[in-house]
Coordinates of C-alpha atoms and ligand atoms in Angstrom, one line a residue:
M1 CA 16.3 -19.3 259.7
R2 CA 18.6 -21.6 257.8
Y3 CA 21.4 -19.7 256.2
L4 CA 20.7 -21.6 253.0
E5 CA 17.3 -19.9 252.8
L6 CA 19.0 -16.5 253.1
A7 CA 21.6 -17.5 250.5
E8 CA 18.8 -18.4 248.1
V9 CA 17.3 -14.9 248.6
Y10 CA 20.7 -13.3 247.9
E11 CA 21.0 -15.4 244.8
K12 CA 17.6 -14.4 243.5
L13 CA 18.4 -10.8 244.2
E14 CA 21.7 -11.1 242.4
R15 CA 20.1 -12.7 239.4
T16 CA 17.7 -10.0 238.7
S17 CA 19.0 -6.7 237.6
K18 CA 15.6 -5.1 237.7
R19 CA 14.8 -2.8 240.6
L20 CA 11.1 -3.9 240.7
G21 CA 12.1 -7.5 240.6
K22 CA 14.4 -7.0 243.6
T23 CA 11.6 -5.1 245.4
K24 CA 9.3 -8.1 245.0
I25 CA 11.9 -10.6 246.2
L26 CA 12.8 -8.4 249.2
S27 CA 9.1 -7.8 250.1
E28 CA 8.6 -11.6 250.1
F29 CA 11.6 -12.0 252.3
L30 CA 10.3 -9.3 254.8
K31 CA 7.1 -11.2 255.0
K32 CA 8.8 -14.3 256.2
I33 CA 10.9 -12.6 259.0
S34 CA 9.7 -13.1 262.5
E35 CA 10.1 -10.4 265.1
K36 CA 12.6 -12.7 266.9
E37 CA 14.9 -12.9 264.0
I38 CA 14.5 -9.5 262.5
D39 CA 17.5 -7.8 264.1
H40 CA 20.2 -9.9 262.6
L41 CA 18.3 -10.8 259.3
L42 CA 17.8 -7.2 258.3
L43 CA 21.5 -6.5 258.8
L44 CA 22.6 -9.6 256.9
I45 CA 20.3 -8.9 254.0
Q46 CA 22.1 -5.6 253.7
G47 CA 25.4 -7.4 253.8
R48 CA 26.2 -5.9 257.2
V49 CA 27.2 -7.3 260.5
F50 CA 26.9 -4.0 262.3
P51 CA 24.6 -1.1 261.8
A52 CA 25.9 1.9 259.8
W53 CA 26.7 4.0 262.9
D54 CA 28.7 1.2 264.6
Q55 CA 32.4 1.6 263.9
R56 CA 33.3 -2.0 264.5
E57 CA 34.7 -3.8 261.5
L58 CA 35.6 -7.4 260.7
G59 CA 39.0 -6.3 259.6
I60 CA 39.6 -9.3 257.3
A61 CA 42.1 -8.7 254.5
H62 CA 41.8 -10.4 251.2
K63 CA 45.1 -12.3 251.9
L64 CA 43.6 -13.9 255.1
I65 CA 40.7 -15.3 253.1
I66 CA 43.1 -16.9 250.6
K67 CA 45.0 -18.4 253.5
T68 CA 41.8 -19.7 255.1
L69 CA 40.8 -21.1 251.8
R70 CA 44.0 -23.0 251.6
L71 CA 43.4 -24.5 255.0
V72 CA 39.8 -25.4 254.3
T73 CA 40.1 -26.7 250.7
G74 CA 43.6 -28.1 250.7
K75 CA 44.4 -26.2 247.5
T76 CA 47.6 -24.3 246.9
E77 CA 47.7 -20.6 246.7
K78 CA 48.3 -20.8 242.9
Q79 CA 45.3 -23.0 242.4
I80 CA 43.2 -20.5 244.4
Y81 CA 44.5 -17.5 242.4
D82 CA 43.8 -19.3 239.2
V83 CA 40.1 -19.6 240.0
L84 CA 40.1 -16.0 241.3
K85 CA 41.5 -14.8 238.1
K86 CA 38.6 -16.4 236.2
T87 CA 35.8 -15.4 238.5
G88 CA 37.0 -12.0 239.6
D89 CA 35.2 -12.6 242.9
L90 CA 36.3 -14.1 246.1
G91 CA 32.8 -15.3 246.9
E92 CA 32.4 -17.2 243.7
T93 CA 36.0 -18.5 244.0
T94 CA 35.1 -19.9 247.4
E95 CA 31.9 -21.4 246.0
Q96 CA 33.8 -23.3 243.4
L97 CA 36.6 -24.4 245.7
V98 CA 34.6 -25.7 248.6
G99 CA 32.6 -27.8 246.2
K100 CA 35.8 -29.4 245.3
K101 CA 37.3 -29.7 248.7
T102 CA 39.3 -32.7 249.6
Q103 CA 39.9 -32.5 253.3
V104 CA 36.7 -32.0 255.2
T105 CA 33.3 -33.4 254.7
L106 CA 30.5 -31.2 253.6
F107 CA 27.3 -30.6 255.5
S108 CA 28.7 -31.4 258.9
R109 CA 25.9 -29.4 260.3
K110 CA 23.1 -27.1 259.1
L111 CA 24.1 -23.5 259.4
T112 CA 21.6 -21.0 260.7
T113 CA 21.6 -17.2 260.0
Q114 CA 22.0 -16.6 263.7
Q115 CA 25.1 -18.8 263.9
V116 CA 26.7 -17.0 260.9
F117 CA 25.9 -13.6 262.3
D118 CA 27.1 -14.4 265.8
T119 CA 30.4 -15.8 264.5
L120 CA 31.0 -12.8 262.4
Q121 CA 30.3 -10.5 265.3
K122 CA 32.7 -12.5 267.4
I123 CA 35.4 -12.1 264.8
A124 CA 35.1 -8.3 265.1
S125 CA 35.6 -8.4 268.8
L126 CA 38.8 -10.4 268.7
E127 CA 41.8 -8.6 270.1
G128 CA 45.4 -9.2 271.1
T129 CA 47.8 -11.9 270.2
G130 CA 46.6 -14.8 268.1
T131 CA 43.8 -12.8 266.6
V132 CA 44.7 -13.7 263.0
E133 CA 44.7 -17.4 263.8
K134 CA 41.4 -17.1 265.6
K135 CA 39.8 -15.2 262.8
M136 CA 41.0 -17.9 260.4
Q137 CA 39.6 -20.6 262.7
F138 CA 36.2 -19.0 262.9
I139 CA 36.0 -18.5 259.1
S140 CA 37.1 -22.1 258.6
E141 CA 34.4 -23.4 260.9
L142 CA 31.8 -21.5 259.0
L143 CA 33.1 -22.7 255.6
T144 CA 33.3 -26.3 256.7
S145 CA 29.6 -26.2 257.8
A146 CA 28.5 -24.4 254.6
D147 CA 27.4 -25.7 251.3
Q148 CA 28.8 -24.0 248.2
K149 CA 26.1 -21.3 247.9
E150 CA 26.3 -20.5 251.6
A151 CA 30.1 -20.3 251.4
K152 CA 29.9 -17.8 248.6
Y153 CA 27.7 -15.4 250.5
I154 CA 29.5 -15.8 253.8
I155 CA 32.7 -14.7 252.1
R156 CA 31.0 -11.9 250.3
T157 CA 29.6 -10.7 253.6
I158 CA 33.0 -10.9 255.2
I159 CA 34.6 -8.7 252.5
S160 CA 31.5 -6.4 252.5
D161 CA 30.9 -7.0 248.8
L162 CA 27.6 -8.7 248.6
R163 CA 26.9 -7.7 245.0
I164 CA 23.1 -8.0 245.2
G165 CA 22.4 -4.3 244.5
L166 CA 20.0 -3.4 247.2
G167 CA 19.7 0.3 247.9
E168 CA 17.6 2.2 250.4
G169 CA 15.0 3.0 247.8
T170 CA 14.4 -0.7 247.1
F171 CA 14.1 -1.2 250.9
R172 CA 11.5 1.5 251.2
D173 CA 9.4 0.2 248.3
A174 CA 9.7 -3.4 249.6
I175 CA 8.4 -2.3 253.0
V176 CA 5.4 -0.7 251.3
W177 CA 4.8 -3.7 249.1
C178 CA 5.1 -6.1 252.0
F179 CA 2.9 -4.5 254.6
F180 CA 0.5 -2.4 252.5
G181 CA 0.5 -4.4 249.3
D182 CA -2.8 -6.1 249.9
E183 CA -4.5 -2.8 250.9
L184 CA -3.1 -1.0 247.9
E185 CA -3.7 -4.1 245.6
I186 CA -0.2 -3.9 244.3
K187 CA 0.5 -6.5 241.6
Y188 CA 3.9 -6.9 240.1
D189 CA 3.9 -8.1 236.5
E190 CA 7.2 -9.8 236.1
K191 CA 7.1 -10.3 232.4
E192 CA 6.3 -6.7 231.7
N193 CA 8.4 -5.5 234.7
K194 CA 5.5 -3.2 235.7
V195 CA 3.6 -2.6 238.9
N196 CA -0.1 -2.5 238.6
F197 CA -2.6 -1.0 240.9
S198 CA -5.8 0.7 240.4
E199 CA -5.6 4.5 239.8
N200 CA -7.5 5.1 243.0
N201 CA -4.6 3.8 244.9
R202 CA -1.7 5.6 243.2
E203 CA -2.0 8.6 245.5
K204 CA -2.2 6.4 248.5
Y205 CA 0.8 4.5 247.3
D206 CA 2.9 7.7 247.1
E207 CA 1.6 8.7 250.5
Y208 CA 2.7 5.4 252.1
N209 CA 6.0 5.6 250.3
D210 CA 6.5 9.0 251.8
K211 CA 5.6 7.7 255.3
V212 CA 8.0 4.9 255.1
Q213 CA 10.7 7.2 253.8
R214 CA 10.1 9.6 256.6
A215 CA 10.3 6.8 259.1
I216 CA 13.6 5.6 257.6
D217 CA 15.1 9.1 257.6
L218 CA 14.1 9.7 261.2
T219 CA 15.2 6.4 262.7
N220 CA 17.8 5.1 260.3
D221 CA 16.8 1.8 261.6
F222 CA 15.1 -0.7 259.2
V223 CA 14.2 -2.9 262.2
E224 CA 12.2 -0.2 263.8
V225 CA 10.5 0.8 260.5
V226 CA 9.6 -2.8 259.6
N227 CA 8.3 -3.5 263.1
A228 CA 6.1 -0.4 262.9
A229 CA 4.9 -1.0 259.4
R230 CA 3.9 -4.5 260.5
K231 CA 1.5 -2.8 263.0
G232 CA 0.1 -0.4 260.5
V233 CA 0.3 3.2 259.2
K234 CA -0.4 4.7 262.6
S235 CA 2.6 3.1 264.1
L236 CA 4.7 4.4 261.3
D237 CA 3.5 7.9 261.9
N238 CA 4.2 7.6 265.5
L239 CA 7.9 6.9 265.0
S240 CA 9.8 9.9 266.0
L241 CA 13.4 10.9 266.3
K242 CA 15.2 9.7 269.4
I243 CA 17.9 11.7 271.0
G244 CA 21.1 9.5 270.9
N245 CA 20.1 7.8 267.6
P246 CA 21.5 9.5 264.6
I247 CA 19.0 11.0 262.1
K248 CA 19.8 11.8 258.5
V249 CA 20.8 15.3 257.9
M250 CA 19.1 17.7 255.5
L251 CA 21.0 18.3 252.2
Y252 CA 21.4 21.4 250.1
Q253 CA 21.0 21.9 246.4
K254 CA 23.6 23.7 244.4
V255 CA 22.8 26.9 242.6
K256 CA 24.9 28.8 240.1
N257 CA 24.8 32.2 241.7
I258 CA 23.2 34.5 244.3
E259 CA 20.3 35.4 242.0
D260 CA 19.4 31.8 241.5
G261 CA 19.8 31.3 245.2
F262 CA 17.2 34.0 246.0
E263 CA 14.9 32.5 243.5
T264 CA 15.0 29.1 245.1
V265 CA 14.8 30.1 248.8
G266 CA 12.9 33.4 248.6
K267 CA 13.6 36.9 249.8
P268 CA 14.7 37.8 252.4
C269 CA 16.7 34.8 253.3
A270 CA 19.5 33.8 255.7
I271 CA 23.0 33.8 254.3
E272 CA 25.7 31.9 256.1
Q273 CA 29.3 31.0 255.4
K274 CA 29.8 27.6 253.9
Y275 CA 32.6 26.3 256.2
D276 CA 34.9 23.7 254.7
G277 CA 35.0 21.3 257.6
F278 CA 32.9 18.2 258.2
R279 CA 29.4 17.9 259.3
V280 CA 28.5 16.5 262.7
E281 CA 25.2 15.9 264.5
L282 CA 25.6 16.6 268.2
H283 CA 23.2 14.8 270.5
K284 CA 23.0 16.0 274.1
K285 CA 20.8 14.1 276.6
G286 CA 21.5 15.0 280.1
E287 CA 25.2 14.2 280.7
E288 CA 25.4 12.0 277.7
I289 CA 26.8 13.6 274.6
K290 CA 27.2 11.8 271.3
I291 CA 28.7 13.0 268.0
F292 CA 27.8 11.4 264.7
T293 CA 29.2 12.2 261.2
R294 CA 26.9 12.7 258.3
R295 CA 27.5 9.1 257.5
L296 CA 25.9 8.5 260.9
E297 CA 29.0 7.0 262.4
D298 CA 29.5 7.5 266.1
V299 CA 32.8 9.5 266.5
S300 CA 32.3 10.6 270.1
N301 CA 35.5 9.0 271.2
Q302 CA 37.6 10.7 268.6
F303 CA 36.4 14.2 269.6
P304 CA 36.4 14.6 273.4
D305 CA 37.2 18.3 272.8
V306 CA 33.9 18.7 270.9
V307 CA 32.0 16.7 273.6
K308 CA 33.5 19.1 276.2
A309 CA 32.6 22.1 274.1
V310 CA 29.0 21.0 274.0
E311 CA 29.0 20.3 277.7
E312 CA 30.2 23.7 278.5
N313 CA 28.1 25.7 276.1
V314 CA 24.8 24.0 275.8
K315 CA 22.7 23.3 278.8
K316 CA 19.5 21.8 277.5
D317 CA 18.9 18.4 275.8
C318 CA 19.1 18.9 272.0
V319 CA 20.2 17.6 268.6
L320 CA 22.4 20.2 266.8
D321 CA 23.6 20.2 263.2
A322 CA 27.0 21.7 262.9
E323 CA 30.3 21.9 260.9
V324 CA 33.5 21.1 262.7
L325 CA 36.4 23.2 261.3
G326 CA 40.1 22.9 261.8
F327 CA 42.2 25.9 262.3
D328 CA 45.9 26.7 262.3
K329 CA 47.1 27.0 265.9
K330 CA 49.4 29.9 265.2
T331 CA 47.6 32.0 262.6
K332 CA 44.1 31.0 263.8
K333 CA 43.1 30.7 260.1
Y334 CA 40.7 28.0 259.1
L335 CA 42.3 24.9 257.4
P336 CA 40.8 22.9 254.6
F337 CA 38.9 19.8 255.5
Q338 CA 41.7 17.5 254.3
S339 CA 44.0 18.7 257.0
I340 CA 41.8 17.5 259.9
S341 CA 40.2 14.6 258.3
Q342 CA 42.6 12.2 259.9
R343 CA 41.0 13.0 263.3
I344 CA 37.8 11.2 262.2
K345 CA 39.4 7.8 262.0
R346 CA 42.0 8.2 264.7
K347 CA 41.6 5.7 267.6
Y348 CA 44.8 6.3 269.6
D349 CA 46.8 9.2 270.9
I350 CA 43.7 11.3 270.8
K351 CA 45.2 13.9 273.2
E352 CA 48.1 14.6 271.0
I353 CA 46.0 14.9 267.9
I354 CA 43.7 17.4 269.6
E355 CA 46.7 19.5 270.4
K356 CA 48.0 19.3 266.9
F357 CA 44.7 19.8 265.1
P358 CA 42.3 21.9 267.2
V359 CA 38.8 22.4 265.9
E360 CA 36.0 25.0 266.1
V361 CA 32.4 23.9 266.1
N362 CA 30.0 26.1 264.0
V363 CA 26.4 25.3 264.8
F364 CA 24.0 26.1 262.0
D365 CA 20.8 24.2 262.9
V366 CA 18.8 22.6 265.7
I367 CA 16.6 19.6 265.1
Y368 CA 15.4 18.8 268.6
F369 CA 15.3 20.8 271.7
E370 CA 14.0 20.1 275.3
N371 CA 11.9 17.1 274.5
K372 CA 10.5 18.5 271.4
S373 CA 11.2 17.8 267.7
L374 CA 11.7 21.0 265.7
L375 CA 11.5 19.3 262.3
N376 CA 8.4 21.2 261.4
Q377 CA 9.5 24.5 262.9
P378 CA 10.5 27.3 260.5
F379 CA 14.3 27.9 260.2
K380 CA 14.1 31.4 261.6
E381 CA 12.6 30.0 264.8
R382 CA 15.1 27.2 265.0
R383 CA 17.9 29.8 264.7
A384 CA 16.3 31.9 267.4
I385 CA 16.4 28.9 269.7
L386 CA 20.1 28.5 269.0
E387 CA 20.8 32.2 269.6
K388 CA 19.1 32.1 272.9
N389 CA 20.6 28.9 274.2
I390 CA 24.1 28.6 273.0
K391 CA 27.1 30.2 274.6
Q392 CA 29.5 31.3 272.0
V393 CA 33.3 31.0 272.5
P394 CA 35.4 31.9 269.4
L395 CA 37.6 29.1 268.1
K396 CA 35.7 26.6 270.3
F397 CA 31.9 26.7 269.8
K398 CA 29.9 29.2 268.0
L399 CA 26.9 29.8 265.7
A400 CA 27.5 30.0 261.9
D401 CA 27.9 33.7 260.9
Q402 CA 24.6 34.8 259.4
L403 CA 23.2 37.7 257.5
I404 CA 19.5 38.1 256.8
T405 CA 19.0 40.1 253.6
D406 CA 17.0 40.6 250.4
N407 CA 19.7 42.7 248.9
S408 CA 21.9 41.2 246.2
Q409 CA 24.8 43.5 246.7
K410 CA 24.9 42.8 250.5
A411 CA 24.7 39.1 249.7
Q412 CA 27.6 39.5 247.2
E413 CA 29.7 41.3 249.8
F414 CA 29.0 38.5 252.3
Y415 CA 30.0 36.0 249.7
D416 CA 33.3 37.8 248.9
K417 CA 34.1 38.0 252.6
A418 CA 33.4 34.3 253.0
L419 CA 35.8 33.4 250.2
K420 CA 38.4 35.8 251.5
A421 CA 38.3 34.1 254.9
G422 CA 39.1 30.8 253.2
N423 CA 35.5 29.4 253.3
E424 CA 34.0 27.5 250.4
G425 CA 31.2 29.8 249.6
I426 CA 27.9 30.6 251.1
M427 CA 24.6 28.8 252.1
M428 CA 21.3 30.6 251.4
K429 CA 18.4 29.4 253.5
N430 CA 14.7 29.9 253.4
L431 CA 13.6 31.5 256.6
E432 CA 10.3 29.6 256.7
G433 CA 11.9 26.3 255.6
I434 CA 11.3 23.2 257.8
Y435 CA 14.0 20.6 258.4
K436 CA 13.6 17.6 256.1
P437 CA 16.0 14.8 257.0
G438 CA 17.8 13.1 254.2
S439 CA 16.3 15.3 251.5
R440 CA 17.6 17.9 249.1
V441 CA 14.4 19.9 249.1
G442 CA 15.7 23.3 248.4
Y443 CA 15.0 25.0 251.8
G444 CA 18.7 25.7 251.6
V445 CA 21.1 26.0 248.7
K446 CA 24.9 26.3 248.4
V447 CA 26.7 28.8 246.2
K448 CA 30.4 28.1 245.5
P449 CA 32.7 29.2 242.8
T450 CA 33.8 26.0 241.2
M451 CA 33.3 24.1 238.0
E452 CA 30.7 21.4 238.1
T453 CA 31.8 18.6 240.3
L454 CA 30.6 15.1 240.9
E455 CA 31.2 12.7 243.8
V456 CA 32.1 9.3 242.4
V457 CA 33.4 6.1 243.9
I458 CA 36.6 4.4 243.0
V459 CA 36.1 0.8 241.8
G460 CA 39.4 0.0 240.2
A461 CA 42.9 1.3 239.6
E462 CA 46.1 0.7 237.6
W463 CA 49.6 0.4 239.0
G464 CA 51.8 3.2 237.7
S465 CA 55.0 2.9 235.8
G466 CA 58.5 4.4 236.2
K467 CA 58.7 6.6 239.2
R468 CA 55.1 5.8 240.0
G469 CA 55.8 2.1 239.9
K470 CA 55.0 1.5 243.6
W471 CA 51.7 3.4 243.4
L472 CA 48.2 3.0 242.1
S473 CA 48.0 5.9 239.7
S474 CA 45.0 5.8 237.5
F475 CA 41.6 5.3 239.1
T476 CA 38.5 3.9 237.6
I477 CA 35.5 5.8 238.9
A478 CA 31.8 4.9 239.0
C479 CA 28.4 6.3 239.8
I480 CA 25.2 4.4 240.8
D481 CA 22.6 3.3 238.2
E482 CA 18.9 2.8 238.6
N483 CA 19.4 -0.7 239.8
E484 CA 21.7 0.5 242.6
E485 CA 24.7 -1.0 240.9
F486 CA 28.0 0.8 240.6
V487 CA 28.7 1.6 237.0
E488 CA 31.9 3.0 235.5
I489 CA 32.0 6.5 234.2
G490 CA 35.7 7.2 233.6
K491 CA 39.2 7.2 234.8
V492 CA 41.0 9.9 236.7
G493 CA 44.7 10.3 237.2
T494 CA 45.2 14.0 237.5
G495 CA 44.9 16.3 240.5
F496 CA 46.9 13.9 242.7
K497 CA 50.3 14.9 244.2
E498 CA 53.5 13.1 243.6
K499 CA 55.3 13.8 246.9
E500 CA 54.2 13.4 250.5
G501 CA 54.2 16.8 252.2
E502 CA 52.8 18.6 249.2
E503 CA 49.3 19.9 250.0
G504 CA 46.6 17.6 248.6
V505 CA 46.1 13.9 248.1
T506 CA 49.2 11.9 247.1
F507 CA 49.3 8.7 245.0
E508 CA 50.9 7.1 248.0
Q509 CA 48.0 8.0 250.2
M510 CA 45.5 6.7 247.6
T511 CA 47.5 3.5 247.3
K512 CA 47.4 3.0 251.1
L513 CA 43.6 3.6 251.1
L514 CA 42.9 1.3 248.2
K515 CA 45.3 -1.6 248.8
P516 CA 43.2 -3.2 251.6
L517 CA 40.2 -3.0 249.3
I518 CA 41.6 -4.9 246.4
I519 CA 39.3 -7.7 245.4
E520 CA 40.8 -8.7 242.1
E521 CA 44.2 -8.3 240.6
S522 CA 45.4 -8.9 237.0
Q523 CA 48.6 -7.7 235.4
N524 CA 48.7 -4.0 236.2
E525 CA 45.1 -3.5 237.0
V526 CA 43.1 -4.0 240.2
K527 CA 39.5 -4.0 241.1
V528 CA 38.6 -2.5 244.5
K529 CA 35.6 -2.6 246.8
P530 CA 33.6 0.5 246.2
K531 CA 34.3 2.4 249.3
I532 CA 36.5 5.5 248.6
V533 CA 34.5 8.5 247.3
I534 CA 36.3 11.3 245.6
E535 CA 35.0 14.6 244.2
V536 CA 36.1 15.3 240.7
N537 CA 35.6 18.1 238.3
F538 CA 35.5 17.7 234.5
E539 CA 35.1 19.6 231.3
E540 CA 32.2 17.8 229.9
I541 CA 30.1 14.7 230.0
Q542 CA 29.9 12.6 226.9
K543 CA 27.9 9.6 225.9
S544 CA 30.2 6.7 225.7
P545 CA 29.9 3.0 225.0
T546 CA 33.2 2.3 226.8
Y547 CA 31.7 2.6 230.3
A548 CA 28.8 0.7 231.7
S549 CA 27.1 4.0 232.8
G550 CA 26.8 4.9 229.1
Y551 CA 28.7 8.2 229.8
A552 CA 32.3 9.3 230.2
L553 CA 33.6 12.3 232.0
R554 CA 36.0 14.3 229.8
F555 CA 39.2 15.3 231.6
P556 CA 38.1 14.5 235.1
R557 CA 40.4 15.8 237.8
L558 CA 40.5 15.1 241.5
V559 CA 39.2 18.0 243.6
K560 CA 39.3 16.2 247.0
L561 CA 38.8 13.0 248.9
R562 CA 35.4 12.8 250.3
E563 CA 35.9 10.8 253.4
D564 CA 32.6 12.1 254.8
R565 CA 30.7 10.2 252.0
R566 CA 29.7 6.6 251.8
A567 CA 29.8 4.8 248.5
E568 CA 26.0 4.9 248.5
D569 CA 26.1 8.7 248.6
C570 CA 27.9 9.1 245.4
A571 CA 26.4 10.5 242.2
R572 CA 23.4 8.7 240.7
I573 CA 22.8 8.2 237.0
D574 CA 19.8 10.7 237.0
E575 CA 22.2 13.4 238.2
I576 CA 24.5 12.6 235.4
D577 CA 21.6 12.6 232.9
N578 CA 20.7 16.0 234.2
F579 CA 24.2 17.3 233.8
Y580 CA 24.3 15.9 230.3
N581 CA 21.0 17.5 229.3
Q582 CA 22.0 20.8 230.8
Q583 CA 25.1 20.8 228.8
R584 CA 23.1 20.1 225.7
G585 CA 20.9 22.9 226.6
R586 CA 23.9 25.2 226.6
G587 CA 24.7 24.1 223.1
K588 CA 27.2 21.4 223.7
Ligands
LIG601 P1 28.3 19.9 250.0 O1 29.1 19.1 251.0 O2 29.1 20.6 249.0 O3 27.1 19.2 249.5 O4 27.7 21.2 250.9 C1 26.9 21.0 252.0 C2 27.7 20.9 253.2 O5 28.2 22.1 253.6 C3 26.9 20.5 254.5 O6 26.7 19.1 254.5 C4 27.8 21.0 255.6 O7 28.7 19.9 255.9 C5 28.5 22.1 255.0 N1 28.3 23.4 255.6 C6 29.2 24.3 255.9 N2 28.7 25.4 256.4 C7 27.3 25.3 256.5 C8 26.3 26.0 256.9 N3 26.4 27.3 257.4 N4 25.0 25.5 256.8 C9 24.8 24.3 256.3 N5 25.8 23.5 255.9 C10 27.1 23.9 256.0

């Protein structure tokens, strides 16, 4: 496909803010994709060069793009920054500048999507001396062959900020519209922004939607899902989980207390400690063992100690759901997630860091065992399989502590014990519940003694003043609206620590995390790529015209950095609506 054609699709998607409109555009695009081109096109349309679980990155800083733009357009740095100030977007800046370039002729060749994709992948594989120059050279080559519109989206892809607002929900709907649209007689009325289909088909539409969603949750691979949908519903149903490919984990609802927990999951239920570590999915297929985070990134190389623990303590092929927990070497007490989070990203000196930050694996579920998916097996049977097949070694590899009870007092004692041991709270699980990947269905709930918290993504910040002058110190936070856009919901500047060494997240640490993500800078404010997710608590949610979400958090305060969350996982506007309405229900 010509890259220009793709750029036009991006443009259309960017221009419509309506989710249904986007669904229509995407479904038409899907129709056009051949099986030969699907692999790279489905990544590019998501603004990706690698699938979610691949840890490779392009590693191109904002500054390098500016330098490349100087080279390609012959403009001075000041001229480039002047445009950037006006547009607030490197993509648009590039679009304007290449249009006016003085050095190189435009349209020296016609770019294809495959060429752009291959070049971007090549950039990620560069290593050693001269890497920066080579990266610049590759980007320059792309830009000199690109027309204005193409250049805009190439740059946006490079900085992973495509700004076309495509979420997974839109993808799912678009797959249904594209491959089952005729059968369901789906008609999109653009003027009214409504989907029309005969009442007879509504149930079927929901059914197909569920089938596509199931396929996405199981495979996490749009290519597989689209290829199956192309062949028909049966092929979709036949998709199953594959050992070695990450599958979405099941999520848990939050309840206020033990009584509400019993109400949701039934009596008796399984009660487990809620360990404050990070979630991993462990895949064992013969000798091969892989570890994925809940963001589905492959972190096997970072955790050879966990790989070894699986090797030694599990003999059969399986997929396990577990929490990895750090503990203090001397006292053997569990440590909060923050203290071991650095292990997730660590690429070097792994041996040393294993020594310094040892971990214990607490297995709490099994999704696949000996060539058989256990997704539809009741939890109590899955747990029995774990008990029978896992060798437990304290401080290395064990099953989550569990109590089965229908007694509130016993549950309360277990809860108190969990908190005393430094855990976050408890999980209460329905003994008959199946495993539903990617969903918060209520087969399990969490109980923890905190104020309401929300996970939000940082989209901007302000440089501090006085002793905080070197640091970003007030952070603009956002949630996701119904069009899959990040919309602001407040600013948070409390809960951070001043000095390195104090327990918690420091301003310096935040500054280090956010600096490479800066996409726009003016006076003392910056805008950043929405990447860093934090959990905040707050006193109240108010309606507010100040922020694009229409709401403002009152007195938000940092609880913790959520490095285990992707920006797409942060709070959605309907969650905020709910919170707001619940407050009103309580008389606020
Ligand atoms: P939250 O991160 O607050 O949504 O709580 C859910 C998370 O708790 C899961 O994603 C796991 O990472 C973690 N967790 C800790 N212990 C357990 C357990 N026994 N069962 C399930 N999840 C657990």
